Amino acid sequence: MPERRLTSAQRFLNACRQQPVDCTPVWFMRQAGRYMSEYRAIRAKHTLLEICERPELAAEVTLQPVRRLGVDAAILFADILLPLRPMGIQLEFAHGEGPVIHNPVGGAEDVDALRPVDPYASLSYVMEALRLVRRELDGRAALIGFAGAPFTLASYMIEGGSSRHYLKTKRLMYGDPHTWHRLMEKLARVIADYLAAQVAAGAQAVQLFDSWVGALSPDDYRRYVLPYSQAILRSLRATEAPAIHFGTGTACLLPLLKEAGGHVIGLDWQTPLDWGWSQLGYTVGVQGNLDPTALFAPDADLLGRIDRVLAQAGGRPGHIFNLGHGLLPETPVEAVKRVVEYVHERSSH
Ligand code: CP3
């Protein structure tokens, strides 16, 4: 293995700022999760919310992929929906169905009833987990904090769970724009404070997940969403931590995501990385974007696909290797490990 000049944490943080690296940093969305036997062992004894709420469990699960895979960054084990609970949303992770919200937001009165959140009081377990992980990592990998972006969180609040067409969300957005904007304002405030608290607790970078924003046209994104994601990302500039701004289905939204902000823009796996980066004018970093199902392909095919992503990045500073969306629960751990080793080896210089 070639000699490394940088620690994992430096490699990742340099890439976030488009500074030179010794090889391409790599981590995976959903790198802590069911595809890993160590995670399943803990999950067999605790609910998802218990793991999130108990800092020593959240820290342990966060560290599992660092130990097993050698990734350059750890992402705190939590969920984007956690901050909705202190706002007054009753959240449950129903077995095999994903998140369920028992009191979805239907209109103006429900938005009025949403409470402001002091993250240090209501989400202190997240900060405690970050402190534990940061101490334990001791520079072995960078620590990423995260939050859901206002649109994606609003879609869960309004739909009551996952959705296909976002019909209720768009009905509120188009039919009662005043209420929509008030909801987005409330969410933006909560998320900005939550992310600032995460940085204060030790997160060295943050990722804003706007996972389902690809449901919107560019015009609707600009009018109904951009100002709120932008307010969050602007407020983070007061901290040292770089921000990664991620969404899927975003090929037509890339210039607007960049306008909203972020040092790094996450590219989904349908977008050719070189085309996506050129859409962004190369003035921000990019993260991505291997197809999550490539990890189920025969070895030679998987490696060819990794080579293609690296070739499209072209050795420019500012590429963070990742998938174009999260790891799937069925993914073989050996393939994930192989990706880390191969990315480091092939991109060394
Ligand atoms: O390793 C990591 O990535 C850190 C942990 C993490 C989780 N959720 C834990 C989790 C992160 C970063 C998230 C973010 C998240 N949560 C997103 C954005 C990322 C994306 O995929 O676009 C979204 C949309 C959610 C909401 C959510 N949480 C859904 C839709 C589900 C169910 C889907 C599923 O895979 O079952 C969850 C549950 C969840 N959050 C799991 C994990 C590991 C799986 C459930 C389990 O262990 O029982």
Short mmCIF file of C-alpha atoms and ligand atoms in Angstrom, two decimals:
data_model
loop_
_atom_site.label_atom_id
_atom_site.label_comp_id
_atom_site.label_asym_id
_atom_site.label_seq_id
_atom_site.Cartn_x
_atom_site.Cartn_y
_atom_site.Cartn_z
CA MET A 1 0.00 0.00 0.00
CA PRO A 2 1.43 3.43 -0.91
CA GLU A 3 2.48 5.73 1.89
CA ARG A 4 -0.21 8.18 3.00
CA ARG A 5 0.62 11.79 3.74
CA LEU A 6 -2.71 12.71 5.25
CA THR A 7 -4.90 11.29 7.97
CA SER A 8 -8.38 10.19 6.93
CA ALA A 9 -9.88 13.24 8.61
CA GLN A 10 -7.53 15.62 6.77
CA ARG A 11 -8.13 13.85 3.45
CA PHE A 12 -11.91 14.20 3.80
CA LEU A 13 -11.83 17.80 5.05
CA ASN A 14 -9.33 18.89 2.38
CA ALA A 15 -11.58 17.46 -0.32
CA CYS A 16 -14.58 19.33 1.13
CA ARG A 17 -12.62 22.55 0.52
CA GLN A 18 -11.27 21.51 -2.89
CA GLN A 19 -7.75 21.32 -1.51
CA PRO A 20 -5.20 18.69 -2.62
CA VAL A 21 -5.35 15.16 -1.18
CA ASP A 22 -3.05 12.10 -1.27
CA CYS A 23 -5.91 9.90 -2.50
CA THR A 24 -9.68 10.28 -2.90
CA PRO A 25 -11.55 10.14 0.42
CA VAL A 26 -14.44 7.69 0.63
CA TRP A 27 -17.42 7.04 2.89
CA PHE A 28 -20.96 5.78 2.29
CA MET A 29 -24.40 7.09 3.01
CA ARG A 30 -26.11 4.53 5.32
CA GLN A 31 -22.71 2.98 6.11
CA ALA A 32 -24.01 2.05 9.56
CA GLY A 33 -26.97 -0.25 9.09
CA ARG A 34 -28.54 -3.58 8.48
CA TYR A 35 -26.05 -4.87 5.88
CA MET A 36 -23.56 -5.21 8.76
CA SER A 37 -23.80 -8.11 11.22
CA GLU A 38 -22.43 -5.95 14.06
CA TYR A 39 -25.33 -3.54 13.53
CA ARG A 40 -27.92 -6.32 13.32
CA ALA A 41 -26.63 -7.72 16.63
CA ILE A 42 -27.33 -4.42 18.40
CA ARG A 43 -30.55 -3.82 16.46
CA ALA A 44 -31.86 -7.25 17.59
CA LYS A 45 -31.85 -5.95 21.17
CA HIS A 46 -32.94 -2.33 20.66
CA THR A 47 -35.36 -0.34 18.55
CA LEU A 48 -33.98 2.20 16.08
CA LEU A 49 -35.07 5.06 18.36
CA GLU A 50 -33.40 3.45 21.38
CA ILE A 51 -30.11 3.24 19.50
CA CYS A 52 -30.43 6.89 18.53
CA GLU A 53 -31.36 8.04 22.03
CA ARG A 54 -28.64 6.17 23.91
CA PRO A 55 -25.36 7.92 23.18
CA GLU A 56 -23.18 4.91 23.92
CA LEU A 57 -25.19 2.76 21.48
CA ALA A 58 -25.32 5.47 18.81
CA ALA A 59 -21.57 6.00 19.18
CA GLU A 60 -20.83 2.28 18.93
CA VAL A 61 -22.92 1.90 15.77
CA THR A 62 -21.33 5.02 14.25
CA LEU A 63 -17.87 3.55 14.78
CA GLN A 64 -18.65 0.07 13.37
CA PRO A 65 -18.07 0.99 9.71
CA VAL A 66 -14.90 2.92 10.56
CA ARG A 67 -13.41 -0.22 12.13
CA ARG A 68 -14.69 -2.65 9.56
CA LEU A 69 -14.28 -0.68 6.33
CA GLY A 70 -11.55 1.92 6.87
CA VAL A 71 -13.71 4.76 5.55
CA ASP A 72 -12.38 8.33 5.80
CA ALA A 73 -15.47 9.71 7.53
CA ALA A 74 -17.96 8.58 10.14
CA ILE A 75 -21.55 9.83 9.96
CA LEU A 76 -23.30 10.06 13.28
CA PHE A 77 -25.93 7.37 13.76
CA ALA A 78 -29.23 9.24 14.02
CA ASP A 79 -32.18 9.90 11.72
CA ILE A 80 -33.33 13.00 9.85
CA LEU A 81 -36.75 12.72 11.50
CA LEU A 82 -35.54 13.03 15.13
CA PRO A 83 -35.87 16.86 15.40
CA LEU A 84 -39.53 16.61 14.39
CA ARG A 85 -40.40 14.97 17.72
CA PRO A 86 -39.69 17.98 19.96
CA MET A 87 -41.66 20.08 17.43
CA GLY A 88 -44.66 17.98 18.43
CA ILE A 89 -44.67 15.26 15.76
CA GLN A 90 -45.42 11.72 16.94
CA LEU A 91 -42.95 9.51 15.13
CA GLU A 92 -42.68 5.77 15.00
CA PHE A 93 -40.51 3.45 12.94
CA ALA A 94 -43.02 0.73 12.19
CA HIS A 95 -41.49 -2.66 11.52
CA GLY A 96 -40.71 -3.10 7.83
CA GLU A 97 -42.67 -0.03 6.79
CA GLY A 98 -40.32 2.83 7.44
CA PRO A 99 -41.32 5.95 9.36
CA VAL A 100 -44.93 6.59 10.38
CA ILE A 101 -46.18 9.95 11.68
CA HIS A 102 -49.36 9.68 13.72
CA ASN A 103 -50.33 13.37 13.62
CA PRO A 104 -49.45 14.59 10.11
CA VAL A 105 -49.53 18.31 9.36
CA GLY A 106 -52.71 19.15 7.44
CA GLY A 107 -52.98 22.92 7.48
CA ALA A 108 -52.44 26.27 9.17
CA GLU A 109 -53.51 25.18 12.67
CA ASP A 110 -51.11 22.27 12.69
CA VAL A 111 -48.27 24.52 11.58
CA ASP A 112 -49.16 27.02 14.34
CA ALA A 113 -48.96 24.22 16.91
CA LEU A 114 -45.39 23.20 15.95
CA ARG A 115 -43.03 24.12 18.76
CA PRO A 116 -39.61 25.76 18.52
CA VAL A 117 -36.74 23.47 19.50
CA ASP A 118 -33.75 24.04 21.73
CA PRO A 119 -31.40 21.33 20.45
CA TYR A 120 -29.29 21.45 23.61
CA ALA A 121 -32.35 20.54 25.67
CA SER A 122 -34.46 18.25 23.44
CA LEU A 123 -31.75 16.66 21.31
CA SER A 124 -28.94 16.57 23.86
CA TYR A 125 -28.52 12.82 23.25
CA VAL A 126 -27.34 13.63 19.71
CA MET A 127 -24.72 16.08 21.00
CA GLU A 128 -23.57 13.59 23.62
CA ALA A 129 -23.15 10.87 20.96
CA LEU A 130 -21.14 13.28 18.79
CA ARG A 131 -18.84 14.09 21.70
CA LEU A 132 -18.30 10.39 22.41
CA VAL A 133 -17.56 9.54 18.78
CA ARG A 134 -15.23 12.48 18.27
CA ARG A 135 -13.20 11.51 21.32
CA GLU A 136 -13.09 7.86 20.29
CA LEU A 137 -12.12 8.61 16.66
CA ASP A 138 -9.23 10.80 17.67
CA GLY A 139 -8.63 11.86 14.04
CA ARG A 140 -8.91 8.34 12.56
CA ALA A 141 -11.82 9.55 10.46
CA ALA A 142 -13.66 12.84 10.09
CA LEU A 143 -16.99 13.12 11.90
CA ILE A 144 -20.03 14.19 9.88
CA GLY A 145 -23.20 15.53 11.49
CA PHE A 146 -26.40 15.83 9.48
CA ALA A 147 -29.99 17.00 9.23
CA GLY A 148 -32.86 16.67 6.79
CA ALA A 149 -33.52 19.70 4.60
CA PRO A 150 -36.84 21.55 4.99
CA PHE A 151 -38.52 20.12 1.89
CA THR A 152 -37.73 16.49 2.66
CA LEU A 153 -38.75 16.89 6.32
CA ALA A 154 -41.95 18.72 5.36
CA SER A 155 -42.84 15.91 2.98
CA TYR A 156 -42.71 13.36 5.83
CA MET A 157 -44.66 15.67 8.15
CA ILE A 158 -47.43 16.23 5.62
CA GLU A 159 -47.63 12.78 4.00
CA GLY A 160 -47.31 11.01 7.36
CA GLY A 161 -44.56 8.78 5.99
CA SER A 162 -42.82 7.93 2.74
CA SER A 163 -44.56 8.94 -0.46
CA ARG A 164 -44.54 8.39 -4.19
CA HIS A 165 -46.16 11.47 -5.68
CA TYR A 166 -45.97 13.96 -2.78
CA LEU A 167 -49.56 14.85 -3.54
CA LYS A 168 -50.53 16.16 -0.08
CA THR A 169 -47.26 18.07 0.13
CA LYS A 170 -47.80 19.76 -3.23
CA ARG A 171 -51.47 20.38 -2.48
CA LEU A 172 -50.43 22.42 0.56
CA MET A 173 -47.57 24.09 -1.30
CA TYR A 174 -49.76 25.19 -4.23
CA GLY A 175 -53.07 25.61 -2.41
CA ASP A 176 -51.97 27.41 0.75
CA PRO A 177 -48.56 28.94 0.02
CA HIS A 178 -48.72 31.17 3.11
CA THR A 179 -48.96 28.14 5.40
CA TRP A 180 -46.29 26.33 3.37
CA HIS A 181 -43.86 29.22 3.79
CA ARG A 182 -44.54 29.39 7.53
CA LEU A 183 -43.85 25.66 7.85
CA MET A 184 -40.60 26.01 5.91
CA GLU A 185 -39.54 28.97 8.07
CA LYS A 186 -40.11 26.98 11.24
CA LEU A 187 -38.21 24.00 9.89
CA ALA A 188 -35.31 26.15 8.68
CA ARG A 189 -34.92 27.69 12.13
CA VAL A 190 -34.96 24.30 13.90
CA ILE A 191 -32.48 22.75 11.45
CA ALA A 192 -30.06 25.69 11.49
CA ASP A 193 -29.90 25.61 15.30
CA TYR A 194 -29.64 21.82 15.34
CA LEU A 195 -26.70 21.78 12.90
CA ALA A 196 -24.91 24.60 14.73
CA ALA A 197 -25.25 22.60 17.96
CA GLN A 198 -23.85 19.50 16.22
CA VAL A 199 -20.79 21.45 15.07
CA ALA A 200 -20.30 22.81 18.59
CA ALA A 201 -20.46 19.21 19.88
CA GLY A 202 -17.71 18.04 17.53
CA ALA A 203 -19.11 17.46 14.02
CA GLN A 204 -16.34 18.51 11.61
CA ALA A 205 -18.63 18.69 8.56
CA VAL A 206 -22.37 18.48 8.08
CA GLN A 207 -24.59 17.00 5.40
CA LEU A 208 -27.98 18.44 4.55
CA PHE A 209 -30.17 15.61 3.19
CA ASP A 210 -32.78 16.83 0.72
CA SER A 211 -33.34 13.25 -0.40
CA TRP A 212 -36.70 13.72 -2.13
CA VAL A 213 -36.24 17.20 -3.61
CA GLY A 214 -36.10 15.69 -7.10
CA ALA A 215 -39.92 15.61 -6.92
CA LEU A 216 -39.87 19.35 -7.72
CA SER A 217 -39.43 21.29 -10.94
CA PRO A 218 -36.69 23.94 -10.94
CA ASP A 219 -39.33 26.72 -10.80
CA ASP A 220 -41.03 25.20 -7.77
CA TYR A 221 -37.71 24.54 -6.09
CA ARG A 222 -36.70 28.15 -6.49
CA ARG A 223 -39.98 29.52 -5.22
CA TYR A 224 -40.92 27.11 -2.42
CA VAL A 225 -37.67 25.61 -1.16
CA LEU A 226 -34.46 27.38 -2.13
CA PRO A 227 -34.71 30.33 0.31
CA TYR A 228 -35.02 27.99 3.29
CA SER A 229 -32.18 25.60 2.45
CA GLN A 230 -30.13 28.69 1.63
CA ALA A 231 -30.86 30.27 5.03
CA ILE A 232 -29.63 27.11 6.79
CA LEU A 233 -26.46 26.83 4.72
CA ARG A 234 -25.74 30.55 5.13
CA SER A 235 -26.11 30.39 8.89
CA LEU A 236 -23.58 27.55 8.95
CA ARG A 237 -20.94 29.81 7.45
CA ALA A 238 -20.52 31.20 10.97
CA THR A 239 -18.93 27.84 11.83
CA GLU A 240 -15.75 26.29 10.46
CA ALA A 241 -17.51 23.17 9.24
CA PRO A 242 -17.96 22.57 5.50
CA ALA A 243 -21.44 21.54 4.32
CA ILE A 244 -22.44 18.82 1.87
CA HIS A 245 -25.77 19.43 0.15
CA PHE A 246 -27.33 16.20 -1.08
CA GLY A 247 -30.44 15.25 -3.03
CA THR A 248 -31.59 12.63 -5.54
CA GLY A 249 -33.29 13.14 -8.89
CA THR A 250 -31.48 16.47 -9.02
CA ALA A 251 -29.91 16.54 -12.52
CA CYS A 252 -32.10 19.52 -13.51
CA LEU A 253 -31.72 21.20 -10.11
CA LEU A 254 -27.93 21.25 -9.78
CA PRO A 255 -27.35 24.97 -10.45
CA LEU A 256 -30.12 25.78 -7.95
CA LEU A 257 -28.72 23.45 -5.29
CA LYS A 258 -25.41 25.23 -5.73
CA GLU A 259 -27.14 28.59 -5.40
CA ALA A 260 -28.76 27.39 -2.18
CA GLY A 261 -25.27 26.57 -0.93
CA GLY A 262 -22.83 23.96 0.29
CA HIS A 263 -19.11 23.44 -0.14
CA VAL A 264 -19.89 20.09 -1.75
CA ILE A 265 -22.92 19.00 -3.78
CA GLY A 266 -23.98 15.34 -3.64
CA LEU A 267 -24.65 13.80 -7.05
CA ASP A 268 -27.18 10.99 -7.45
CA TRP A 269 -26.13 7.90 -9.39
CA GLN A 270 -28.15 8.68 -12.53
CA THR A 271 -26.15 11.85 -13.14
CA PRO A 272 -22.82 11.37 -14.97
CA LEU A 273 -20.34 12.82 -12.48
CA ASP A 274 -18.36 14.83 -15.08
CA TRP A 275 -21.53 16.35 -16.53
CA GLY A 276 -22.88 17.12 -13.04
CA TRP A 277 -19.65 18.77 -11.94
CA SER A 278 -19.55 20.88 -15.11
CA GLN A 279 -23.14 22.00 -14.38
CA LEU A 280 -21.78 23.25 -11.06
CA GLY A 281 -18.97 25.15 -12.81
CA TYR A 282 -16.30 23.24 -10.80
CA THR A 283 -16.40 25.92 -8.10
CA VAL A 284 -17.75 23.52 -5.47
CA GLY A 285 -16.72 19.96 -4.59
CA VAL A 286 -18.82 16.93 -5.56
CA GLN A 287 -19.70 13.78 -3.67
CA GLY A 288 -20.73 10.51 -5.27
CA ASN A 289 -21.88 8.71 -7.19
CA LEU A 290 -21.61 4.96 -7.68
CA ASP A 291 -24.92 3.17 -8.23
CA PRO A 292 -25.74 1.39 -4.91
CA THR A 293 -26.60 -1.75 -6.88
CA ALA A 294 -23.11 -1.83 -8.45
CA LEU A 295 -22.03 -3.54 -5.20
CA PHE A 296 -24.05 -6.57 -6.28
CA ALA A 297 -22.21 -6.85 -9.62
CA PRO A 298 -19.35 -9.29 -10.31
CA ASP A 299 -16.02 -7.97 -9.01
CA ALA A 300 -14.57 -6.97 -12.40
CA ASP A 301 -17.72 -5.06 -13.27
CA LEU A 302 -17.77 -3.29 -9.88
CA LEU A 303 -14.15 -2.21 -10.26
CA GLY A 304 -14.81 -0.98 -13.81
CA ARG A 305 -17.66 1.17 -12.50
CA ILE A 306 -15.44 2.62 -9.77
CA ASP A 307 -12.78 3.40 -12.40
CA ARG A 308 -15.39 5.22 -14.44
CA VAL A 309 -16.44 7.44 -11.51
CA LEU A 310 -12.79 8.24 -10.73
CA ALA A 311 -12.04 8.95 -14.39
CA GLN A 312 -15.00 11.34 -14.55
CA ALA A 313 -13.71 13.15 -11.47
CA GLY A 314 -10.49 13.49 -13.47
CA GLY A 315 -8.22 13.93 -10.44
CA ARG A 316 -9.62 17.42 -9.77
CA PRO A 317 -9.43 18.42 -6.12
CA GLY A 318 -12.81 18.31 -4.43
CA HIS A 319 -14.13 14.82 -5.16
CA ILE A 320 -15.44 12.72 -2.26
CA PHE A 321 -16.20 9.15 -3.32
CA ASN A 322 -19.59 7.85 -2.16
CA LEU A 323 -22.63 6.16 -3.60
CA GLY A 324 -25.30 8.13 -5.42
CA HIS A 325 -27.69 7.17 -2.57
CA GLY A 326 -27.52 4.96 0.52
CA LEU A 327 -26.19 1.42 0.88
CA LEU A 328 -28.96 -1.17 0.56
CA PRO A 329 -29.56 -3.57 3.48
CA GLU A 330 -28.74 -6.63 1.31
CA THR A 331 -25.29 -5.34 0.30
CA PRO A 332 -22.40 -7.79 0.89
CA VAL A 333 -19.97 -6.23 3.39
CA GLU A 334 -17.00 -7.60 1.45
CA ALA A 335 -17.99 -5.56 -1.61
CA VAL A 336 -18.19 -2.39 0.50
CA LYS A 337 -14.71 -3.05 1.87
CA ARG A 338 -13.44 -3.69 -1.63
CA VAL A 339 -14.72 -0.28 -2.77
CA VAL A 340 -12.83 1.52 -0.01
CA GLU A 341 -9.55 -0.27 -0.74
CA TYR A 342 -9.87 0.10 -4.48
CA VAL A 343 -10.76 3.81 -4.41
CA HIS A 344 -7.77 4.55 -2.17
CA GLU A 345 -5.42 2.45 -4.28
CA ARG A 346 -6.51 3.70 -7.71
CA SER A 347 -6.59 7.37 -6.76
CA SER A 348 -3.22 7.45 -4.96
CA HIS A 349 -0.71 9.93 -6.25
O1 CP3 B 1 -25.02 5.43 8.48
C1 CP3 B 1 -25.79 6.39 8.30
O2 CP3 B 1 -26.06 6.83 7.18
C2 CP3 B 1 -26.28 7.14 9.52
C3 CP3 B 1 -27.60 6.96 9.94
C4 CP3 B 1 -28.82 7.43 9.17
C5 CP3 B 1 -30.09 6.81 9.33
N1 CP3 B 1 -31.01 7.55 8.66
C6 CP3 B 1 -30.38 5.64 10.18
C7 CP3 B 1 -31.50 4.78 9.78
C8 CP3 B 1 -29.00 8.50 8.30
C9 CP3 B 1 -27.96 9.47 7.74
C10 CP3 B 1 -30.39 8.57 7.99
C11 CP3 B 1 -30.98 9.63 7.14
C12 CP3 B 1 -32.34 9.46 6.64
N2 CP3 B 1 -33.43 8.95 7.30
C13 CP3 B 1 -32.79 9.90 5.38
C14 CP3 B 1 -31.94 10.61 4.37
C15 CP3 B 1 -31.03 9.67 3.68
C16 CP3 B 1 -31.61 8.98 2.47
O3 CP3 B 1 -31.62 7.74 2.49
O4 CP3 B 1 -32.01 9.66 1.55
C17 CP3 B 1 -34.15 9.60 5.28
C18 CP3 B 1 -35.03 9.87 4.07
C19 CP3 B 1 -34.54 9.01 6.50
C20 CP3 B 1 -35.90 8.57 6.89
C21 CP3 B 1 -35.94 7.11 7.14
N3 CP3 B 1 -35.37 6.48 8.23
C22 CP3 B 1 -36.53 6.11 6.34
C23 CP3 B 1 -37.25 6.36 5.04
C24 CP3 B 1 -36.31 4.89 6.98
C25 CP3 B 1 -36.81 3.54 6.57
C26 CP3 B 1 -36.08 3.01 5.40
C27 CP3 B 1 -35.39 1.72 5.67
O5 CP3 B 1 -34.30 1.55 5.11
O6 CP3 B 1 -35.94 0.89 6.42
C28 CP3 B 1 -35.56 5.14 8.14
C29 CP3 B 1 -35.06 4.12 9.10
C30 CP3 B 1 -33.56 4.09 9.29
N4 CP3 B 1 -32.81 5.17 9.61
C31 CP3 B 1 -32.74 2.93 9.24
C32 CP3 B 1 -31.44 3.36 9.55
C33 CP3 B 1 -30.20 2.52 9.67
C34 CP3 B 1 -33.14 1.50 8.93
C35 CP3 B 1 -33.99 0.96 9.97
C36 CP3 B 1 -33.54 -0.04 10.99
O7 CP3 B 1 -32.38 -0.31 11.37
O8 CP3 B 1 -34.53 -0.60 11.47
#
